[in-house]
DNA sequence: AATGAATGAGACTTCATTCAT
DNA sequence: TATGAATGAAGTCTCATTCAT
């Protein structure tokens, strides 16, 4: 479909490692879709195998146990979020703009990546009762907080944000607000109008951070 | 069915209805504790019966099915929240004070009712995948929003709050913030310091609502 | 079918406890038959349930796990052996006669209780690799050795057996011989002729124990 | 298939057949160790491949099926026993000495070859339920009996042993005793003291065989 | 009313076996 | 030759649910 295959090997066969890697990836993707659709406990390893186009037994074969597969899902979603956030945020820009970019990443995902957000919030709640997930979420929270705090500090450094705010508290507060908004939107998208929420939230930040 | 109620009995025996009601209540309480401890899917009807001091079969006998028991749990938690909120809020007071009282009810519960908050957030997330729970949560959200909006409107009416805010958006925003804060605290209480969060949140409200 | 039921209760219903006890017993019996037929690892809990006339799930329900069911089988067979041995042996008799009675119990069982012997020897070997079985077998060996040693000592006391034998070693030796004989007979009954073996063994005892 | 074997190669590469033979041997050895450790049913073909330093799939590739691998193990152990016995026994010696040498081979193995004895007794019991093993065990029993009987007959021929004993019965009896002793020792080495057992057994033979 | 015996569906997991590389 | 990817059957175990007592 893309690159021309090497001469004399019109359709190169995949190596074993490639086959395995692909299978693991496809199963993980399927598991993510299933978690979004059914939740952590209502899908089965067999579902994941079949949804990925493989046999019912393969997920257990590769991931060992359902708990391990769920851990992999949690880590996958954490990575998605962290990567997306870092991609949107550009540390060369000013602090406030980066803060808003981060918020927009989260809110825009409601339109573009509802599945991922659904899984993210499912895993966030799952962390309350499943220690392996709690580990991934702890790391996610750490990474998110660092990103937000560093944006605030950049804003302070360049004079956009007043010095005497509680950076740590504001970091938690911002993350809480966005997550809370998305959580409500996920449950009832029709009654949660995102643009005014985004506008209000950003207005709050500007007003309260003003030096 | 048979014996006439002993008129002279100095300590009247409880009626069947009373005993049934008590058993149902004890089982529901046990279910709440178990949901807090293990989540929605990891406890069994038999667990609930035994934790309540009854037999393994009684929860099914009274609640019919696990789904119905979970619905009862969801409704129980919704009622706890709504009642607690209304008890704290006093509509004769001014609007802003009531808003803060509502926030404090939620945040204070971290110290006094961790179990209930755990169940509340478990059910909130469960609503993403379990329609019967979604119903209770929809009602909870409606009731919460009404309470917050009416407090805001009261504040506008008495001049505490400027007229040109988006009441609906602010209502969602406030609920989002508090829920987001509590959600983070539930996962990692040691790294989420509530008092400064409360202070920052209330400072935000005062500053942004100021006419 | 047999005894007349109590008046006014032509066919008394069994209590729950009776039902349960009977079910457990029937499942255990079925498991014993299946171990004899297929070995410890080749039968399933479902097999045991169905062979007992119940559902496939009941053995797990009552015995918890296959390992626990096998432990119950091991203990059942130990008890069968110990009881049978004690029934044959009469401590009021002289020592040598009791020794021979014990040997005869074992050898006669080849004709009357092949199934039990098969299970016994299956469990004896299973003890090599399954610690829970080893526990039952350790107890069986202890009880067997005690019975044999006390018979030998009785024989010494009444002058049938010379004083200077190594009681402990002879106890192990006698048990070893009988078990070894039965083990060979179980594998190939047609080529192991029991009567001459019994005769030779008893002749050995008499000759070597003679004062 | 392609290259010609390098004639001048100073250190000839092993042939495919040699490599295959070595791999098969290593896998068989690994299987023996695993049977000793876990029993016949609790180890997997993949275990055997990895324990031998090869891939998980090689045992199936070479032995075809697990049943076939177990048959190979059974035959391997039979051969070990027969060879060891014949090495110890020297038909040029007198009969009784050979009998004792055979017994010593078995008992000495408790100190030197516990693994092999463990496998031997595991396979002996396995023969009760697995026809392919029964075949190897039948042959082992035949060979053992022949060896013992021929020693007894030699003893009779040279006047060490009285003529009127039941050679067949004594052969089974001796094999039974030794196997029974080793079986008890395998389960509980600390409570089975071999030297006095050996002494008593040999004393029995001498006394009962005396013309 | 309340117990708990019994069922049976279904989840997880293991593993012998087949097959592509 | 040798690896290991992939399958699919089967076993263990759990538990919501039904039903006898």
JSON list of N, CA and C in Angstrom, two decimals, chain A residues 124 127-128 137 141 168 172-173 175-176 179, chain B residues 80 105-119 121 177-198:
[
{"chain": "A", "resi": 124, "resn": "UNK", "atom": "N", "xyz": [-9.86, 5.88, 35.87]},
{"chain": "A", "resi": 124, "resn": "UNK", "atom": "CA", "xyz": [-9.75, 6.76, 37.04]},
{"chain": "A", "resi": 124, "resn": "UNK", "atom": "C", "xyz": [-10.59, 6.23, 38.19]},
{"chain": "A", "resi": 127, "resn": "UNK", "atom": "N", "xyz": [-9.39, 2.87, 39.67]},
{"chain": "A", "resi": 127, "resn": "UNK", "atom": "CA", "xyz": [-8.25, 2.98, 40.60]},
{"chain": "A", "resi": 127, "resn": "UNK", "atom": "C", "xyz": [-8.70, 2.97, 42.05]},
{"chain": "A", "resi": 128, "resn": "UNK", "atom": "N", "xyz": [-9.96, 3.31, 42.30]},
{"chain": "A", "resi": 128, "resn": "UNK", "atom": "CA", "xyz": [-10.46, 3.30, 43.67]},
{"chain": "A", "resi": 128, "resn": "UNK", "atom": "C", "xyz": [-10.48, 1.90, 44.26]},
{"chain": "A", "resi": 137, "resn": "UNK", "atom": "N", "xyz": [-2.65, 5.39, 37.54]},
{"chain": "A", "resi": 137, "resn": "UNK", "atom": "CA", "xyz": [-3.31, 6.68, 37.75]},
{"chain": "A", "resi": 137, "resn": "UNK", "atom": "C", "xyz": [-2.44, 7.61, 38.60]},
{"chain": "A", "resi": 141, "resn": "UNK", "atom": "N", "xyz": [-1.49, 11.25, 37.38]},
{"chain": "A", "resi": 141, "resn": "UNK", "atom": "CA", "xyz": [-1.74, 12.47, 38.16]},
{"chain": "A", "resi": 141, "resn": "UNK", "atom": "C", "xyz": [-0.45, 13.24, 38.36]},
{"chain": "A", "resi": 168, "resn": "UNK", "atom": "N", "xyz": [0.48, 24.70, 43.84]},
{"chain": "A", "resi": 168, "resn": "UNK", "atom": "CA", "xyz": [0.04, 23.31, 43.99]},
{"chain": "A", "resi": 168, "resn": "UNK", "atom": "C", "xyz": [-1.49, 23.22, 44.02]},
{"chain": "A", "resi": 172, "resn": "UNK", "atom": "N", "xyz": [-4.09, 21.37, 41.23]},
{"chain": "A", "resi": 172, "resn": "UNK", "atom": "CA", "xyz": [-5.12, 20.37, 41.51]},
{"chain": "A", "resi": 172, "resn": "UNK", "atom": "C", "xyz": [-6.49, 20.92, 41.10]},
{"chain": "A", "resi": 173, "resn": "UNK", "atom": "N", "xyz": [-6.71, 22.18, 41.37]},
{"chain": "A", "resi": 173, "resn": "UNK", "atom": "CA", "xyz": [-8.01, 22.78, 41.09]},
{"chain": "A", "resi": 173, "resn": "UNK", "atom": "C", "xyz": [-8.31, 22.77, 39.59]},
{"chain": "A", "resi": 175, "resn": "UNK", "atom": "N", "xyz": [-6.98, 20.77, 37.28]},
{"chain": "A", "resi": 175, "resn": "UNK", "atom": "CA", "xyz": [-7.20, 19.39, 36.84]},
{"chain": "A", "resi": 175, "resn": "UNK", "atom": "C", "xyz": [-8.58, 18.90, 37.29]},
{"chain": "A", "resi": 176, "resn": "UNK", "atom": "N", "xyz": [-8.94, 19.22, 38.52]},
{"chain": "A", "resi": 176, "resn": "UNK", "atom": "CA", "xyz": [-10.24, 18.82, 39.04]},
{"chain": "A", "resi": 176, "resn": "UNK", "atom": "C", "xyz": [-11.36, 19.37, 38.18]},
{"chain": "A", "resi": 179, "resn": "UNK", "atom": "N", "xyz": [-11.49, 17.67, 34.72]},
{"chain": "A", "resi": 179, "resn": "UNK", "atom": "CA", "xyz": [-11.97, 16.29, 34.83]},
{"chain": "A", "resi": 179, "resn": "UNK", "atom": "C", "xyz": [-13.44, 16.27, 35.22]},
{"chain": "B", "resi": 80, "resn": "UNK", "atom": "N", "xyz": [-28.78, 10.23, 50.29]},
{"chain": "B", "resi": 80, "resn": "UNK", "atom": "CA", "xyz": [-27.85, 10.72, 51.32]},
{"chain": "B", "resi": 80, "resn": "UNK", "atom": "C", "xyz": [-27.29, 12.07, 50.91]},
{"chain": "B", "resi": 105, "resn": "UNK", "atom": "N", "xyz": [-20.18, 20.98, 52.69]},
{"chain": "B", "resi": 105, "resn": "UNK", "atom": "CA", "xyz": [-20.78, 19.67, 52.95]},
{"chain": "B", "resi": 105, "resn": "UNK", "atom": "C", "xyz": [-20.00, 18.58, 52.23]},
{"chain": "B", "resi": 106, "resn": "UNK", "atom": "N", "xyz": [-19.71, 18.85, 50.97]},
{"chain": "B", "resi": 106, "resn": "UNK", "atom": "CA", "xyz": [-18.99, 17.86, 50.16]},
{"chain": "B", "resi": 106, "resn": "UNK", "atom": "C", "xyz": [-17.58, 17.63, 50.70]},
{"chain": "B", "resi": 107, "resn": "UNK", "atom": "N", "xyz": [-16.88, 18.73, 50.96]},
{"chain": "B", "resi": 107, "resn": "UNK", "atom": "CA", "xyz": [-15.48, 18.59, 51.38]},
{"chain": "B", "resi": 107, "resn": "UNK", "atom": "C", "xyz": [-15.38, 18.05, 52.80]},
{"chain": "B", "resi": 108, "resn": "UNK", "atom": "N", "xyz": [-16.28, 18.48, 53.67]},
{"chain": "B", "resi": 108, "resn": "UNK", "atom": "CA", "xyz": [-16.24, 17.97, 55.04]},
{"chain": "B", "resi": 108, "resn": "UNK", "atom": "C", "xyz": [-16.48, 16.46, 55.07]},
{"chain": "B", "resi": 109, "resn": "UNK", "atom": "N", "xyz": [-17.27, 15.99, 54.12]},
{"chain": "B", "resi": 109, "resn": "UNK", "atom": "CA", "xyz": [-17.56, 14.55, 54.10]},
{"chain": "B", "resi": 109, "resn": "UNK", "atom": "C", "xyz": [-16.29, 13.73, 53.94]},
{"chain": "B", "resi": 110, "resn": "UNK", "atom": "N", "xyz": [-15.25, 14.32, 53.36]},
{"chain": "B", "resi": 110, "resn": "UNK", "atom": "CA", "xyz": [-13.98, 13.58, 53.26]},
{"chain": "B", "resi": 110, "resn": "UNK", "atom": "C", "xyz": [-13.51, 13.15, 54.64]},
{"chain": "B", "resi": 111, "resn": "UNK", "atom": "N", "xyz": [-13.79, 13.99, 55.62]},
{"chain": "B", "resi": 111, "resn": "UNK", "atom": "CA", "xyz": [-13.37, 13.64, 56.96]},
{"chain": "B", "resi": 111, "resn": "UNK", "atom": "C", "xyz": [-14.37, 12.77, 57.69]},
{"chain": "B", "resi": 112, "resn": "UNK", "atom": "N", "xyz": [-15.65, 12.94, 57.39]},
{"chain": "B", "resi": 112, "resn": "UNK", "atom": "CA", "xyz": [-16.67, 12.28, 58.20]},
{"chain": "B", "resi": 112, "resn": "UNK", "atom": "C", "xyz": [-17.35, 11.10, 57.51]},
{"chain": "B", "resi": 113, "resn": "UNK", "atom": "N", "xyz": [-17.37, 11.10, 56.20]},
{"chain": "B", "resi": 113, "resn": "UNK", "atom": "CA", "xyz": [-18.14, 10.07, 55.49]},
{"chain": "B", "resi": 113, "resn": "UNK", "atom": "C", "xyz": [-17.39, 9.54, 54.28]},
{"chain": "B", "resi": 114, "resn": "UNK", "atom": "N", "xyz": [-16.16, 9.19, 54.49]},
{"chain": "B", "resi": 114, "resn": "UNK", "atom": "CA", "xyz": [-15.37, 8.71, 53.35]},
{"chain": "B", "resi": 114, "resn": "UNK", "atom": "C", "xyz": [-16.08, 7.57, 52.62]},
{"chain": "B", "resi": 115, "resn": "UNK", "atom": "N", "xyz": [-16.67, 6.67, 53.39]},
{"chain": "B", "resi": 115, "resn": "UNK", "atom": "CA", "xyz": [-17.35, 5.54, 52.76]},
{"chain": "B", "resi": 115, "resn": "UNK", "atom": "C", "xyz": [-18.42, 6.00, 51.79]},
{"chain": "B", "resi": 116, "resn": "UNK", "atom": "N", "xyz": [-19.24, 6.95, 52.25]},
{"chain": "B", "resi": 116, "resn": "UNK", "atom": "CA", "xyz": [-20.32, 7.40, 51.37]},
{"chain": "B", "resi": 116, "resn": "UNK", "atom": "C", "xyz": [-19.75, 8.06, 50.11]},
{"chain": "B", "resi": 117, "resn": "UNK", "atom": "N", "xyz": [-18.72, 8.86, 50.26]},
{"chain": "B", "resi": 117, "resn": "UNK", "atom": "CA", "xyz": [-18.12, 9.51, 49.09]},
{"chain": "B", "resi": 117, "resn": "UNK", "atom": "C", "xyz": [-17.54, 8.48, 48.13]},
{"chain": "B", "resi": 118, "resn": "UNK", "atom": "N", "xyz": [-16.94, 7.46, 48.70]},
{"chain": "B", "resi": 118, "resn": "UNK", "atom": "CA", "xyz": [-16.37, 6.41, 47.87]},
{"chain": "B", "resi": 118, "resn": "UNK", "atom": "C", "xyz": [-17.47, 5.75, 47.06]},
{"chain": "B", "resi": 119, "resn": "UNK", "atom": "N", "xyz": [-18.56, 5.45, 47.70]},
{"chain": "B", "resi": 119, "resn": "UNK", "atom": "CA", "xyz": [-19.68, 4.84, 47.00]},
{"chain": "B", "resi": 119, "resn": "UNK", "atom": "C", "xyz": [-20.24, 5.81, 45.97]},
{"chain": "B", "resi": 121, "resn": "UNK", "atom": "N", "xyz": [-18.76, 8.17, 44.32]},
{"chain": "B", "resi": 121, "resn": "UNK", "atom": "CA", "xyz": [-17.92, 8.26, 43.12]},
{"chain": "B", "resi": 121, "resn": "UNK", "atom": "C", "xyz": [-17.86, 6.93, 42.37]},
{"chain": "B", "resi": 177, "resn": "UNK", "atom": "N", "xyz": [-15.76, 21.13, 39.88]},
{"chain": "B", "resi": 177, "resn": "UNK", "atom": "CA", "xyz": [-14.57, 21.38, 40.69]},
{"chain": "B", "resi": 177, "resn": "UNK", "atom": "C", "xyz": [-14.60, 20.54, 41.96]},
{"chain": "B", "resi": 178, "resn": "UNK", "atom": "N", "xyz": [-15.71, 20.59, 42.65]},
{"chain": "B", "resi": 178, "resn": "UNK", "atom": "CA", "xyz": [-15.76, 19.87, 43.92]},
{"chain": "B", "resi": 178, "resn": "UNK", "atom": "C", "xyz": [-15.65, 18.37, 43.69]},
{"chain": "B", "resi": 179, "resn": "UNK", "atom": "N", "xyz": [-16.38, 17.89, 42.71]},
{"chain": "B", "resi": 179, "resn": "UNK", "atom": "CA", "xyz": [-16.26, 16.46, 42.45]},
{"chain": "B", "resi": 179, "resn": "UNK", "atom": "C", "xyz": [-14.84, 16.09, 42.04]},
{"chain": "B", "resi": 180, "resn": "UNK", "atom": "N", "xyz": [-14.24, 16.92, 41.22]},
{"chain": "B", "resi": 180, "resn": "UNK", "atom": "CA", "xyz": [-12.86, 16.62, 40.79]},
{"chain": "B", "resi": 180, "resn": "UNK", "atom": "C", "xyz": [-11.90, 16.62, 41.96]},
{"chain": "B", "resi": 181, "resn": "UNK", "atom": "N", "xyz": [-12.08, 17.58, 42.87]},
{"chain": "B", "resi": 181, "resn": "UNK", "atom": "CA", "xyz": [-11.22, 17.60, 44.06]},
{"chain": "B", "resi": 181, "resn": "UNK", "atom": "C", "xyz": [-11.40, 16.34, 44.88]},
{"chain": "B", "resi": 182, "resn": "UNK", "atom": "N", "xyz": [-12.64, 16.00, 45.15]},
{"chain": "B", "resi": 182, "resn": "UNK", "atom": "CA", "xyz": [-12.90, 14.82, 45.99]},
{"chain": "B", "resi": 182, "resn": "UNK", "atom": "C", "xyz": [-12.39, 13.56, 45.28]},
{"chain": "B", "resi": 183, "resn": "UNK", "atom": "N", "xyz": [-12.56, 13.50, 43.98]},
{"chain": "B", "resi": 183, "resn": "UNK", "atom": "CA", "xyz": [-12.10, 12.32, 43.25]},
{"chain": "B", "resi": 183, "resn": "UNK", "atom": "C", "xyz": [-10.60, 12.15, 43.43]},
{"chain": "B", "resi": 184, "resn": "UNK", "atom": "N", "xyz": [-9.87, 13.23, 43.32]},
{"chain": "B", "resi": 184, "resn": "UNK", "atom": "CA", "xyz": [-8.42, 13.10, 43.49]},
{"chain": "B", "resi": 184, "resn": "UNK", "atom": "C", "xyz": [-8.07, 12.75, 44.92]},
{"chain": "B", "resi": 185, "resn": "UNK", "atom": "N", "xyz": [-8.82, 13.34, 45.87]},
{"chain": "B", "resi": 185, "resn": "UNK", "atom": "CA", "xyz": [-8.53, 13.04, 47.27]},
{"chain": "B", "resi": 185, "resn": "UNK", "atom": "C", "xyz": [-8.81, 11.56, 47.58]},
{"chain": "B", "resi": 186, "resn": "UNK", "atom": "N", "xyz": [-9.87, 11.01, 47.00]},
{"chain": "B", "resi": 186, "resn": "UNK", "atom": "CA", "xyz": [-10.20, 9.61, 47.28]},
{"chain": "B", "resi": 186, "resn": "UNK", "atom": "C", "xyz": [-9.09, 8.67, 46.83]},
{"chain": "B", "resi": 187, "resn": "UNK", "atom": "N", "xyz": [-8.50, 8.99, 45.69]},
{"chain": "B", "resi": 187, "resn": "UNK", "atom": "CA", "xyz": [-7.45, 8.11, 45.18]},
{"chain": "B", "resi": 187, "resn": "UNK", "atom": "C", "xyz": [-6.17, 8.26, 45.99]},
{"chain": "B", "resi": 188, "resn": "UNK", "atom": "N", "xyz": [-5.87, 9.46, 46.42]},
{"chain": "B", "resi": 188, "resn": "UNK", "atom": "CA", "xyz": [-4.58, 9.68, 47.07]},
{"chain": "B", "resi": 188, "resn": "UNK", "atom": "C", "xyz": [-4.71, 10.77, 48.14]},
{"chain": "B", "resi": 189, "resn": "UNK", "atom": "N", "xyz": [-5.33, 10.44, 49.27]},
{"chain": "B", "resi": 189, "resn": "UNK", "atom": "CA", "xyz": [-5.64, 11.44, 50.31]},
{"chain": "B", "resi": 189, "resn": "UNK", "atom": "C", "xyz": [-4.38, 12.14, 50.82]},
{"chain": "B", "resi": 190, "resn": "UNK", "atom": "N", "xyz": [-3.26, 11.42, 50.83]},
{"chain": "B", "resi": 190, "resn": "UNK", "atom": "CA", "xyz": [-2.06, 12.00, 51.44]},
{"chain": "B", "resi": 190, "resn": "UNK", "atom": "C", "xyz": [-1.46, 13.12, 50.59]},
{"chain": "B", "resi": 191, "resn": "UNK", "atom": "N", "xyz": [-1.73, 13.11, 49.32]},
{"chain": "B", "resi": 191, "resn": "UNK", "atom": "CA", "xyz": [-1.13, 14.13, 48.47]},
{"chain": "B", "resi": 191, "resn": "UNK", "atom": "C", "xyz": [-2.13, 15.18, 48.00]},
{"chain": "B", "resi": 192, "resn": "UNK", "atom": "N", "xyz": [-3.32, 15.15, 48.57]},
{"chain": "B", "resi": 192, "resn": "UNK", "atom": "CA", "xyz": [-4.29, 16.18, 48.21]},
{"chain": "B", "resi": 192, "resn": "UNK", "atom": "C", "xyz": [-4.71, 16.89, 49.50]},
{"chain": "B", "resi": 193, "resn": "UNK", "atom": "N", "xyz": [-4.20, 18.09, 49.65]},
{"chain": "B", "resi": 193, "resn": "UNK", "atom": "CA", "xyz": [-4.42, 18.84, 50.89]},
{"chain": "B", "resi": 193, "resn": "UNK", "atom": "C", "xyz": [-5.69, 19.67, 50.73]},
{"chain": "B", "resi": 194, "resn": "UNK", "atom": "N", "xyz": [-6.73, 19.27, 51.43]},
{"chain": "B", "resi": 194, "resn": "UNK", "atom": "CA", "xyz": [-8.03, 19.88, 51.18]},
{"chain": "B", "resi": 194, "resn": "UNK", "atom": "C", "xyz": [-8.16, 21.35, 51.58]},
{"chain": "B", "resi": 195, "resn": "UNK", "atom": "N", "xyz": [-7.70, 21.75, 52.75]},
{"chain": "B", "resi": 195, "resn": "UNK", "atom": "CA", "xyz": [-7.97, 23.16, 53.15]},
{"chain": "B", "resi": 195, "resn": "UNK", "atom": "C", "xyz": [-7.52, 24.21, 52.12]},
{"chain": "B", "resi": 196, "resn": "UNK", "atom": "N", "xyz": [-6.29, 24.14, 51.61]},
{"chain": "B", "resi": 196, "resn": "UNK", "atom": "CA", "xyz": [-5.95, 25.17, 50.60]},
{"chain": "B", "resi": 196, "resn": "UNK", "atom": "C", "xyz": [-6.80, 25.06, 49.34]},
{"chain": "B", "resi": 197, "resn": "UNK", "atom": "N", "xyz": [-7.23, 23.87, 49.01]},
{"chain": "B", "resi": 197, "resn": "UNK", "atom": "CA", "xyz": [-8.09, 23.73, 47.83]},
{"chain": "B", "resi": 197, "resn": "UNK", "atom": "C", "xyz": [-9.42, 24.42, 48.08]},
{"chain": "B", "resi": 198, "resn": "UNK", "atom": "N", "xyz": [-9.96, 24.15, 49.27]},
{"chain": "B", "resi": 198, "resn": "UNK", "atom": "CA", "xyz": [-11.22, 24.83, 49.62]},
{"chain": "B", "resi": 198, "resn": "UNK", "atom": "C", "xyz": [-11.02, 26.34, 49.58]}
]
